[in-house]
CSV table of N, CA and C in Angstrom, one decimal:
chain,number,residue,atom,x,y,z
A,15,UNK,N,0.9,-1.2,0.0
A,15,UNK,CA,0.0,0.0,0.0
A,15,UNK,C,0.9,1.2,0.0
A,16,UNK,N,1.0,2.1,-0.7
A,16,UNK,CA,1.5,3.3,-0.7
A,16,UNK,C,1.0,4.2,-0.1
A,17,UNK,N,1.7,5.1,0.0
A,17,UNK,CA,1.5,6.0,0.7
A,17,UNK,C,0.9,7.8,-0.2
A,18,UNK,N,-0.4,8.2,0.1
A,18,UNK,CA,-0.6,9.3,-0.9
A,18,UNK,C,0.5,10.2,-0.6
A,19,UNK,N,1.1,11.0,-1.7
A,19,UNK,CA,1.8,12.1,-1.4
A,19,UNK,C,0.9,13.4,-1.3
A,20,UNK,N,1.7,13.9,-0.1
A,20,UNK,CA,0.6,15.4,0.3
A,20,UNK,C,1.0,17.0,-0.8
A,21,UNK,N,-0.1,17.2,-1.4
A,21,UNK,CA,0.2,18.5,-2.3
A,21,UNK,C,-1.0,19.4,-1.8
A,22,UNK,N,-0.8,20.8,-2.4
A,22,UNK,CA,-1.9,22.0,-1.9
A,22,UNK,C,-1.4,22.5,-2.9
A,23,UNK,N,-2.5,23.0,-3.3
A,23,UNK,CA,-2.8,23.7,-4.5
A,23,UNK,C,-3.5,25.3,-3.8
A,24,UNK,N,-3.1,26.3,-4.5
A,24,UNK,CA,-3.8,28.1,-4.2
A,24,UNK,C,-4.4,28.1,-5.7
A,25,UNK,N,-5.5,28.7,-5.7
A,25,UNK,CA,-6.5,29.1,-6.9
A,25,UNK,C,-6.3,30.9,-6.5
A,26,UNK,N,-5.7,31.8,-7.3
A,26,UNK,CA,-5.7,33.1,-7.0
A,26,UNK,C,-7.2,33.9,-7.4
A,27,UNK,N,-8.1,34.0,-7.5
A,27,UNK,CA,-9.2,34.8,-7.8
A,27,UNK,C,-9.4,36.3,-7.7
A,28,UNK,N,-9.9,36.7,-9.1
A,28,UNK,CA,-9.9,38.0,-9.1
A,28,UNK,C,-11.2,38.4,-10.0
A,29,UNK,N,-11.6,39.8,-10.2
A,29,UNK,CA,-12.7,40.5,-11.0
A,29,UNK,C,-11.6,41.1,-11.9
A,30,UNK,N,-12.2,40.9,-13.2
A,30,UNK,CA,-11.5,41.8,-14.2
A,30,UNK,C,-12.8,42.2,-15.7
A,31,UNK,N,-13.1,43.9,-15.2
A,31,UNK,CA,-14.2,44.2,-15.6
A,31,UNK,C,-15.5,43.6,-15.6
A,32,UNK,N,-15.8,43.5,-14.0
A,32,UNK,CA,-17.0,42.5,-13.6
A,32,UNK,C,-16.9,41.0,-13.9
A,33,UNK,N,-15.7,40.5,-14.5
A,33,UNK,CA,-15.9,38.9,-14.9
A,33,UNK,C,-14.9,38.2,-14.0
A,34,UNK,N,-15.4,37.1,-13.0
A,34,UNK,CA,-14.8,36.3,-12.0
A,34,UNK,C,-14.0,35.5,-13.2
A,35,UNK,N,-12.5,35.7,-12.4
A,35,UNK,CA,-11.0,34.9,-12.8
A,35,UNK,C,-10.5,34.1,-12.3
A,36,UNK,N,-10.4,33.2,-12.9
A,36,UNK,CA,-8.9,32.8,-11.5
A,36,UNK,C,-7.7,32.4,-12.7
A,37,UNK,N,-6.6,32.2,-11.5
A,37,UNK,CA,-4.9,32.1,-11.8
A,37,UNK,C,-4.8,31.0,-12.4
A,38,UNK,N,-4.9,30.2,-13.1
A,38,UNK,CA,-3.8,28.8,-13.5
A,38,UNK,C,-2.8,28.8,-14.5
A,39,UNK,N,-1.9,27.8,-14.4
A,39,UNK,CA,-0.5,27.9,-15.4
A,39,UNK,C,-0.6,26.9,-16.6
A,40,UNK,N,0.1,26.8,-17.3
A,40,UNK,CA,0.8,25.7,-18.1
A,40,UNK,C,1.9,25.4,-18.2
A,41,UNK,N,1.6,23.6,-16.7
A,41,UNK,CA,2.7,22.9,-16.8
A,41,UNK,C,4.4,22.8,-18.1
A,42,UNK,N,5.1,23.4,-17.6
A,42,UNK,CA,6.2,23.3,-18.6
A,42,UNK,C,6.9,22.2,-17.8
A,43,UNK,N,6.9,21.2,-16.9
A,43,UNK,CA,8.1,20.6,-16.6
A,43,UNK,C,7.3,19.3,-15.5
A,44,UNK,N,7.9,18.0,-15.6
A,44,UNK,CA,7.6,17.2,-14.8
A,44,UNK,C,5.9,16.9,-15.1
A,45,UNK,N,5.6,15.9,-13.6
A,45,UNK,CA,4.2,15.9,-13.7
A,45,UNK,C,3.0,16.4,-14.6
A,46,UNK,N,2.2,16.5,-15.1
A,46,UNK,CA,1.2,17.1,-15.5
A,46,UNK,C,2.1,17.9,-16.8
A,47,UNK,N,2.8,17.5,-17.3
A,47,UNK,CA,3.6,19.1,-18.4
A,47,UNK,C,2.6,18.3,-19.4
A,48,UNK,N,2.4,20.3,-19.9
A,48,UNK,CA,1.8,20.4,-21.1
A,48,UNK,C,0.2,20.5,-20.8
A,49,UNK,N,-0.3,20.3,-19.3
A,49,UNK,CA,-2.2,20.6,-19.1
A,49,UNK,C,-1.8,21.7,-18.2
A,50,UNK,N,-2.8,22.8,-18.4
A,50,UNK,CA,-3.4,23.4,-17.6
A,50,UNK,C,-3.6,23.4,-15.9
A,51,UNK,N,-3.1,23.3,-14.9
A,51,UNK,CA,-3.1,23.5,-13.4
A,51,UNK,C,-3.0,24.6,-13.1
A,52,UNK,N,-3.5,24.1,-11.4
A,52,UNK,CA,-3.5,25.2,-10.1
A,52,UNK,C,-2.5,25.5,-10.1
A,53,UNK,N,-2.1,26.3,-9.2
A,53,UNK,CA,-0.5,26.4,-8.8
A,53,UNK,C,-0.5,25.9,-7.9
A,54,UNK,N,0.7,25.2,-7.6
A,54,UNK,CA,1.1,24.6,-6.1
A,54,UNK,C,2.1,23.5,-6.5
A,55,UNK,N,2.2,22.7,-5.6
A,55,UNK,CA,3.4,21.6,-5.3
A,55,UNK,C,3.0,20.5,-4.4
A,56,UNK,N,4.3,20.0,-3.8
A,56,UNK,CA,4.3,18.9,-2.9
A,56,UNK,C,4.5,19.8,-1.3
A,57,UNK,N,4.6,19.1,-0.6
A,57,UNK,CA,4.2,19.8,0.6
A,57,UNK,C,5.5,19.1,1.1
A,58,UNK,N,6.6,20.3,1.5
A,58,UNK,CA,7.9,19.5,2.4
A,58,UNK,C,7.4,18.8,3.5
A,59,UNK,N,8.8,18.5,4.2
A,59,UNK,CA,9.2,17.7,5.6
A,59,UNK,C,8.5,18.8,6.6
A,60,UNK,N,7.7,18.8,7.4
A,60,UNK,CA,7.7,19.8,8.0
A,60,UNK,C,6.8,21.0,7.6
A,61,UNK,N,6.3,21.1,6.8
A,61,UNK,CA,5.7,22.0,6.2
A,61,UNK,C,4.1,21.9,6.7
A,62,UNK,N,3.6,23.2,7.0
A,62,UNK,CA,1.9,22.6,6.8
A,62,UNK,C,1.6,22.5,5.3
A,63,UNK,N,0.5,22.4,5.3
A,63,UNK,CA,-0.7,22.8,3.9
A,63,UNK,C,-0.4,24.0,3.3
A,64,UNK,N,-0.4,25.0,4.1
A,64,UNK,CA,-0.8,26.1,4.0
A,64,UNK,C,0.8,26.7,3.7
A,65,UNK,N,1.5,26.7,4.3
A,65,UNK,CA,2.6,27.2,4.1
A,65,UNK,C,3.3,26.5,2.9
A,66,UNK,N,2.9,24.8,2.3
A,66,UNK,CA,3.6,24.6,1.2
A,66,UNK,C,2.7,26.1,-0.4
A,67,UNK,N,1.3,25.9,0.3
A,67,UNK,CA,0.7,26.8,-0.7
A,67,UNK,C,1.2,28.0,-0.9
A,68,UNK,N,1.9,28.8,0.4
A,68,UNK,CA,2.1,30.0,0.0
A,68,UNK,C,3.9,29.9,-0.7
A,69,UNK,N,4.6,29.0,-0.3
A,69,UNK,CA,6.0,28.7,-0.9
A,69,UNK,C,5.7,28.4,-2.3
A,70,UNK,N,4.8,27.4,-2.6
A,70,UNK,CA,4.7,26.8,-4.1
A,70,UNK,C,4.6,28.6,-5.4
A,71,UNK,N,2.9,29.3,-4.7
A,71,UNK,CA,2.6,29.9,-5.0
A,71,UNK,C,3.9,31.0,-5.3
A,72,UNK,N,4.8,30.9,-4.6
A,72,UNK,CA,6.3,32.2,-4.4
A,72,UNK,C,7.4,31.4,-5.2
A,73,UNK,N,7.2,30.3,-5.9
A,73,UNK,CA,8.5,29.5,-6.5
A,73,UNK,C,7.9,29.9,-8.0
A,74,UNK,N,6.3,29.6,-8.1
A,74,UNK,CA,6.0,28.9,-9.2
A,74,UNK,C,5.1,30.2,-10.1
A,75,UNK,N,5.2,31.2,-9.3
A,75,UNK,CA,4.0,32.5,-10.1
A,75,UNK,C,4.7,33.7,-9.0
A,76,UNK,N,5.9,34.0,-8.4
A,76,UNK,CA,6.8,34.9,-7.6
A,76,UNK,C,5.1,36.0,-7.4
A,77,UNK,N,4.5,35.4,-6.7
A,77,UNK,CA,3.2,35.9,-6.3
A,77,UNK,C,3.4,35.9,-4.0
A,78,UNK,N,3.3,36.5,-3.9
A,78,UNK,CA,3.7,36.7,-1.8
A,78,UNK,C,1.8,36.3,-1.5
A,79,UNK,N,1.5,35.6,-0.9
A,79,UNK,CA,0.8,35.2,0.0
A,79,UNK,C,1.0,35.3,1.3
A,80,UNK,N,-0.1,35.7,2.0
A,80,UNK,CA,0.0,35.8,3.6
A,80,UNK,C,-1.1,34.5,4.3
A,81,UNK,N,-0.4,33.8,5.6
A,81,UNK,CA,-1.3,33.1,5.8
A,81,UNK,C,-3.0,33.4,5.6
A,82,UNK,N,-3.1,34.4,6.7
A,82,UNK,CA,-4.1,35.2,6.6
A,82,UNK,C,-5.1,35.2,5.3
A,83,UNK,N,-4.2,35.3,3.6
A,83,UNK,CA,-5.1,35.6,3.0
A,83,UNK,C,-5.6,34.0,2.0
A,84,UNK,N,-5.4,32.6,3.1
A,84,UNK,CA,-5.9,31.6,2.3
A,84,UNK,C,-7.1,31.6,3.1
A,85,UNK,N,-7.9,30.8,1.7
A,85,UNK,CA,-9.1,30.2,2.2
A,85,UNK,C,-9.7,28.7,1.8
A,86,UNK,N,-9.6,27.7,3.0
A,86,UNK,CA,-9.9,26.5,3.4
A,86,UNK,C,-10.5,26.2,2.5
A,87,UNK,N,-10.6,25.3,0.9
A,87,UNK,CA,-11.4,24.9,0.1
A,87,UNK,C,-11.5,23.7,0.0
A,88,UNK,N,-11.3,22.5,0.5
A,88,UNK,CA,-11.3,21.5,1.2
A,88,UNK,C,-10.0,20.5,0.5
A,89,UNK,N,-9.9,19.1,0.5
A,89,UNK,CA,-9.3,18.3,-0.2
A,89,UNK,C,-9.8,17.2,-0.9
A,90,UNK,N,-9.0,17.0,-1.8
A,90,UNK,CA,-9.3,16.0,-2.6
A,90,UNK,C,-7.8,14.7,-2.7
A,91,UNK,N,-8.6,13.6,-2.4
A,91,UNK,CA,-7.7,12.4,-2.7
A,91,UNK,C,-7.9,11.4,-3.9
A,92,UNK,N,-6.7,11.9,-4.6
A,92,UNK,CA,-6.5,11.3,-6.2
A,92,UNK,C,-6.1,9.6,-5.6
A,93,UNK,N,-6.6,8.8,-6.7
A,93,UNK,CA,-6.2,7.4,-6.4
A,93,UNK,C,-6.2,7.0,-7.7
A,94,UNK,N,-4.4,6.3,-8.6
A,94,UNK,CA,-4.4,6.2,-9.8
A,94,UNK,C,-4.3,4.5,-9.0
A,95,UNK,N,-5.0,3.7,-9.6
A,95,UNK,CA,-5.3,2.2,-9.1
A,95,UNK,C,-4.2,1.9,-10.2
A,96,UNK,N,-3.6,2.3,-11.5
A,96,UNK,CA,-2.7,1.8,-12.2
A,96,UNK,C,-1.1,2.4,-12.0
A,97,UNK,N,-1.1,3.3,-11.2
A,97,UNK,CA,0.1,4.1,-10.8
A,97,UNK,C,0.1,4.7,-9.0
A,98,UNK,N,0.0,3.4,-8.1
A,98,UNK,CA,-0.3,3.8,-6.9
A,98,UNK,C,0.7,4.9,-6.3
A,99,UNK,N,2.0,5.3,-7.3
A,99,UNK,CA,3.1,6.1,-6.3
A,99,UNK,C,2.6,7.7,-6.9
A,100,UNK,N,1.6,7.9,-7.7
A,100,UNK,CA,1.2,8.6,-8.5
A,100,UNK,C,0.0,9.3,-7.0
A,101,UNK,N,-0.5,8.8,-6.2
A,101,UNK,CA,-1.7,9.0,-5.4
A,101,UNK,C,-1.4,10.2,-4.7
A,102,UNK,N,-2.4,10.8,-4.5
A,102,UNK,CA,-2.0,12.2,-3.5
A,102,UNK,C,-3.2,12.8,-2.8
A,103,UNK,N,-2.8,13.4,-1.6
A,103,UNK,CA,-3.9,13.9,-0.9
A,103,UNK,C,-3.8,15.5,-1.1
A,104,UNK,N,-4.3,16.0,-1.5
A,104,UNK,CA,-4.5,17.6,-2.2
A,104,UNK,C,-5.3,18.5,-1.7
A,105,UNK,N,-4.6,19.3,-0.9
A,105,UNK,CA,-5.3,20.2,0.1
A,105,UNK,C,-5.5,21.5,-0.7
A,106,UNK,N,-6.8,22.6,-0.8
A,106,UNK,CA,-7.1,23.2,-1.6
A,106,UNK,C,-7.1,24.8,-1.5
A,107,UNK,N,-6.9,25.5,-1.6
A,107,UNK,CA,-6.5,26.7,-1.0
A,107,UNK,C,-7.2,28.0,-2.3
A,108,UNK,N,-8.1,28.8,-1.7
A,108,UNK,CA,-8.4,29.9,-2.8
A,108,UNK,C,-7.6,31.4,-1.6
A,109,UNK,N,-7.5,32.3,-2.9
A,109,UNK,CA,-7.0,33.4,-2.2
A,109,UNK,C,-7.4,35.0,-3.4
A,110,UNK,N,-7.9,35.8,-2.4
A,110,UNK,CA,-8.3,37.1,-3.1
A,110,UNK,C,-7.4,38.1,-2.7
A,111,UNK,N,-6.1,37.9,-2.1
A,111,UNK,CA,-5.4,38.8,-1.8
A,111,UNK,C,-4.2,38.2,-1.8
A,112,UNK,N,-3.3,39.1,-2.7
A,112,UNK,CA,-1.9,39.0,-2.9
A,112,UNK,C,-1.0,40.3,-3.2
A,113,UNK,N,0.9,39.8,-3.0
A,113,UNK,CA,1.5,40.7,-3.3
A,113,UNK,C,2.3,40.3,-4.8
A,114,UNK,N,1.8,40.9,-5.5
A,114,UNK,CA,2.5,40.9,-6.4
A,114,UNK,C,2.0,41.2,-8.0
A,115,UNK,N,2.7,40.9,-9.1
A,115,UNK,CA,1.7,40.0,-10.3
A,115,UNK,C,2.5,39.0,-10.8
A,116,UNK,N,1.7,37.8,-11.6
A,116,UNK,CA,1.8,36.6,-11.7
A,116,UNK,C,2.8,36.5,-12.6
A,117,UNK,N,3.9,35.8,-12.4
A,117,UNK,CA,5.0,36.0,-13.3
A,117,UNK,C,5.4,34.5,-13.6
A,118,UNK,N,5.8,34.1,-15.1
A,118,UNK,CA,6.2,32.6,-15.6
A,118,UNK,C,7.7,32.7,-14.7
A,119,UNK,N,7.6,31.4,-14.6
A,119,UNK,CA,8.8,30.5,-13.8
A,119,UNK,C,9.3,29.1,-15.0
A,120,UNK,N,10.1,28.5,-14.3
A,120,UNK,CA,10.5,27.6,-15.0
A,120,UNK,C,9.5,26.4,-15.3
A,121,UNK,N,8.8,26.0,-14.7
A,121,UNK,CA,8.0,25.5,-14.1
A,121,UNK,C,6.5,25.6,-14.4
A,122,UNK,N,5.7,27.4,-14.4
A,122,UNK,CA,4.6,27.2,-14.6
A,122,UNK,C,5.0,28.7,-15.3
A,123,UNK,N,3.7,28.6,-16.0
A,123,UNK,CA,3.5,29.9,-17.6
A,123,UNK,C,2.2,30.2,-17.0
A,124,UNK,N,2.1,31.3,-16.1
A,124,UNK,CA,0.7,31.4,-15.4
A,124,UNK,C,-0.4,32.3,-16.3
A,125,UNK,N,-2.0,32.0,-16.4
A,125,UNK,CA,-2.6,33.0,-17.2
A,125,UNK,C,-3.8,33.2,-16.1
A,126,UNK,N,-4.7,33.8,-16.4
A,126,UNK,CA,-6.0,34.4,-15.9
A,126,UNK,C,-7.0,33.9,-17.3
A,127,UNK,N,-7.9,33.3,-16.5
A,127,UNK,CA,-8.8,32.7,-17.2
A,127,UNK,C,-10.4,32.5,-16.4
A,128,UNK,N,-11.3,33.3,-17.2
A,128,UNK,CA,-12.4,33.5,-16.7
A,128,UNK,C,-13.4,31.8,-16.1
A,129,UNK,N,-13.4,32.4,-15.0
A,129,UNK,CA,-14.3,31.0,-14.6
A,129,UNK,C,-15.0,30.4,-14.9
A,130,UNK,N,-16.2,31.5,-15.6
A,130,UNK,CA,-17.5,30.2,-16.6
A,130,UNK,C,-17.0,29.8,-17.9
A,131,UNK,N,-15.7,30.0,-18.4
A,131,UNK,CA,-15.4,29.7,-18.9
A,131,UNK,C,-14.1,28.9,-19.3
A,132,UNK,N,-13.9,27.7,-17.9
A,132,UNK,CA,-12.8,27.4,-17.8
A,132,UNK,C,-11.9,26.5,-19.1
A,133,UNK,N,-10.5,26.5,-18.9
A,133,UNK,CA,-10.3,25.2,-19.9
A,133,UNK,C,-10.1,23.8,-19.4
A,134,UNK,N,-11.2,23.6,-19.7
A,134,UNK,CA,-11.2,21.7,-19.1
A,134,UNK,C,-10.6,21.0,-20.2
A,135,UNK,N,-10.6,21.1,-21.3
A,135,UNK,CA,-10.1,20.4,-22.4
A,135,UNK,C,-8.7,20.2,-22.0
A,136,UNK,N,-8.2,21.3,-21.7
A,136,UNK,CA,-6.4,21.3,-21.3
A,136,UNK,C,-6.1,20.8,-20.5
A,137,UNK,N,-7.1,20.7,-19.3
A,137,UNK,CA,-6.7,20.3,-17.9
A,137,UNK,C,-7.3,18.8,-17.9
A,138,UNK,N,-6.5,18.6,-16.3
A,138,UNK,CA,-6.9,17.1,-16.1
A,138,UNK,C,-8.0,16.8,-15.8
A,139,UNK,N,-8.7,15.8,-16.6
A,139,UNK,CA,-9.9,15.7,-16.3
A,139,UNK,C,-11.2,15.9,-15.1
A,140,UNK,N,-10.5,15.3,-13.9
A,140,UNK,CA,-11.5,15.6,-13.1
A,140,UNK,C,-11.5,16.4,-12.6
A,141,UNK,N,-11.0,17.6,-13.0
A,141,UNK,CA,-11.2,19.3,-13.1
A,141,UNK,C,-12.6,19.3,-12.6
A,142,UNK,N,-13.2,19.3,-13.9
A,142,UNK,CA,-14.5,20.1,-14.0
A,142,UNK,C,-15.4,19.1,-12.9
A,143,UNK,N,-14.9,18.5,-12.1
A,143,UNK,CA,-16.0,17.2,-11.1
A,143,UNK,C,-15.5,18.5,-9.5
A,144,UNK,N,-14.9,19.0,-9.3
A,144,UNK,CA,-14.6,20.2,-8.6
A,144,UNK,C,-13.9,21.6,-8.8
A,145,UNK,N,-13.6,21.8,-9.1
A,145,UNK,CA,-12.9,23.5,-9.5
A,145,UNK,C,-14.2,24.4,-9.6
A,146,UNK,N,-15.0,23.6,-10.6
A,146,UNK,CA,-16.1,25.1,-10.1
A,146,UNK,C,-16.7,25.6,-8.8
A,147,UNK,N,-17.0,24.5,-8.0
A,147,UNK,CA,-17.7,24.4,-6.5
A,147,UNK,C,-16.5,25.1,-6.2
A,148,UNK,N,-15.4,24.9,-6.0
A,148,UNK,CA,-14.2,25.7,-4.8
A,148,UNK,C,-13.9,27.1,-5.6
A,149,UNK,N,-14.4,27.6,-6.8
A,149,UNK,CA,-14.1,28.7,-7.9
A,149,UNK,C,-15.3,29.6,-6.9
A,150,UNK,N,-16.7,29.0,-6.9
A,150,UNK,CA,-17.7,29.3,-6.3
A,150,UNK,C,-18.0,29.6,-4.6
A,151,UNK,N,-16.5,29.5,-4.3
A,151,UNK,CA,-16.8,29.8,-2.5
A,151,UNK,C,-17.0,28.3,-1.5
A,152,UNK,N,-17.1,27.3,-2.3
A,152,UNK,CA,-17.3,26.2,-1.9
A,152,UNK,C,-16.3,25.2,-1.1
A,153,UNK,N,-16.5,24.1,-0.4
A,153,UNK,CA,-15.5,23.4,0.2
A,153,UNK,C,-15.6,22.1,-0.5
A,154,UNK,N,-14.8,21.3,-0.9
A,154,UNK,CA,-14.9,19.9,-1.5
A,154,UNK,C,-14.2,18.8,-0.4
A,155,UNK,N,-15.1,18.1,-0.6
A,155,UNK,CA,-14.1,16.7,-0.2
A,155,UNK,C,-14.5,15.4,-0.9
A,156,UNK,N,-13.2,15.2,-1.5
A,156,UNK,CA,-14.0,14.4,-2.7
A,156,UNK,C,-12.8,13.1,-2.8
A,157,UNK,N,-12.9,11.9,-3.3
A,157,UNK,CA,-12.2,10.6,-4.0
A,157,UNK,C,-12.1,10.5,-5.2
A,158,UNK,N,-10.9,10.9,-6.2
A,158,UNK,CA,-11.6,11.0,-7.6
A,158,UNK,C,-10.5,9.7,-7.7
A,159,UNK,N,-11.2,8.5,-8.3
A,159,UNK,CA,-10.3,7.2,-9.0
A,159,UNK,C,-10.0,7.5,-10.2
A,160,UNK,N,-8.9,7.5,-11.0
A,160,UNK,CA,-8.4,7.8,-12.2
A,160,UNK,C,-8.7,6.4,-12.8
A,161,UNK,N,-8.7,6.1,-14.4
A,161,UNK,CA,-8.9,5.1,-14.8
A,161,UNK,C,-7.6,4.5,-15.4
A,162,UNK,N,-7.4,3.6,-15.8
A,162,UNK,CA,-6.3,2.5,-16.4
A,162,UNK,C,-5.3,3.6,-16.9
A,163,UNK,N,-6.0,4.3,-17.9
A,163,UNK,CA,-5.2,4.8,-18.6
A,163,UNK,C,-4.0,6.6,-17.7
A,164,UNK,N,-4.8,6.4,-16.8
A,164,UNK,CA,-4.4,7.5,-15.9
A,164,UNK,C,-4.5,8.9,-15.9
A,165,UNK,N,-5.7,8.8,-16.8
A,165,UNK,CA,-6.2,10.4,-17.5
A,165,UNK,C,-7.7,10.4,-17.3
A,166,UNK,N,-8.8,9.5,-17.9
A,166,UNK,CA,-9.7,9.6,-17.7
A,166,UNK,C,-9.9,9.2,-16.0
A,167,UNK,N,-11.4,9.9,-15.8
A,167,UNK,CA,-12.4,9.7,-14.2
A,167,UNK,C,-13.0,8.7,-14.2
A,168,UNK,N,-12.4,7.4,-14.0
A,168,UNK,CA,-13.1,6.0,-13.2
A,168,UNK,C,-14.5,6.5,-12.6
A,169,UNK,N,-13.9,7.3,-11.6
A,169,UNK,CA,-15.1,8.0,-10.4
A,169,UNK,C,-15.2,8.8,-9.6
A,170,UNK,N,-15.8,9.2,-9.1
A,170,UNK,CA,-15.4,11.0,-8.4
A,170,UNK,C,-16.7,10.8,-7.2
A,171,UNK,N,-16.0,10.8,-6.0
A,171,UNK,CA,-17.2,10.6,-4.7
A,171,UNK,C,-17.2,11.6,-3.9
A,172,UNK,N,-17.9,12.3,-3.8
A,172,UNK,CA,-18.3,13.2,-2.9
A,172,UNK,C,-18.2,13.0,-1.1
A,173,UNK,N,-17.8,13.1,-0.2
A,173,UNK,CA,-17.8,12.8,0.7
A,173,UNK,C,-17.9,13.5,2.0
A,174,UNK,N,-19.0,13.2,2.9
A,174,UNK,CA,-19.1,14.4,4.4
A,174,UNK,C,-18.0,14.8,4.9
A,175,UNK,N,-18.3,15.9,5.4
A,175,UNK,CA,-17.0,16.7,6.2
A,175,UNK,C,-17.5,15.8,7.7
């Protein structure tokens, strides 16, 4: 049995001329290169949630977060049944306040992309099974099983706080 690896993801949200945004990049490197993601990382030795989110967010979009300005959007546990070292528990983080602007890193090519109009085509699929709920002020806690192929949603479970 493996062990999930712990990641936290920050969703930056903003209004730009009345239309709700948020922050995501395009993976240039490792994991996920080439779709569409949050920003964030793996979570060090030592690290909470919350502080991997505000470091990831400062490595990967040179964007300054304050604890203060995350907001609890719940977690989700990925389970690839054909790639168990792949599994992760993904703690979820939205934020309306920051220092900075979003700048490409080696890593991630960050854009603003209107909410009702997200790109799920780019991104990993079981996106659109939560991102809008936590885009929306929402908390998720959810089980998404990946399928064989390690792309498509086997299943996606919703689950009580």
């Amino acid at each position: 049995m493996s062990t999930a690896a712990a990641v936290a993801l920050c969703f930056l949200l903003r209004e730009a001329d009345g239309v709700p945004q948020v922050l995501l990049g395009l993976k240039k490197t490792g994991f996920g290169r080439g779709k569409i993601v949050g920003i964030g990382g793996h979570v060090e030795p030592g690290e909470s949630d919350a502080e991997a989110a505000i470091r990831e967010v400062r490595e990967e979009a040179d964007v300054g977060l304050r604890h203060e300005d995350l907001r609890d959007a719940g977690v989700i546990r990925f389970v690839f049944p054909a790639k168990p070292e792949w599994d992760m528990r993904t703690r979820l983080f939205t934020a309306v306040r920051w220092d900075g602007e979003p700048t490409e890193s080696v890593e991630i090519a960050p854009a603003w992309f209107d909410t009702a109009t997200l790109p799920v085509e780019r991104m990993w699929q079981d996106a659109d099974h939560w991102l809008p709920v936590v885009l929306e002020g929402g908390k998720v806690n959810i089980v998404v099983t990946m399928d064989n192929d390690n792309e498509a949603v086997a299943s996606s479970e919703s689950l009580l706080f």
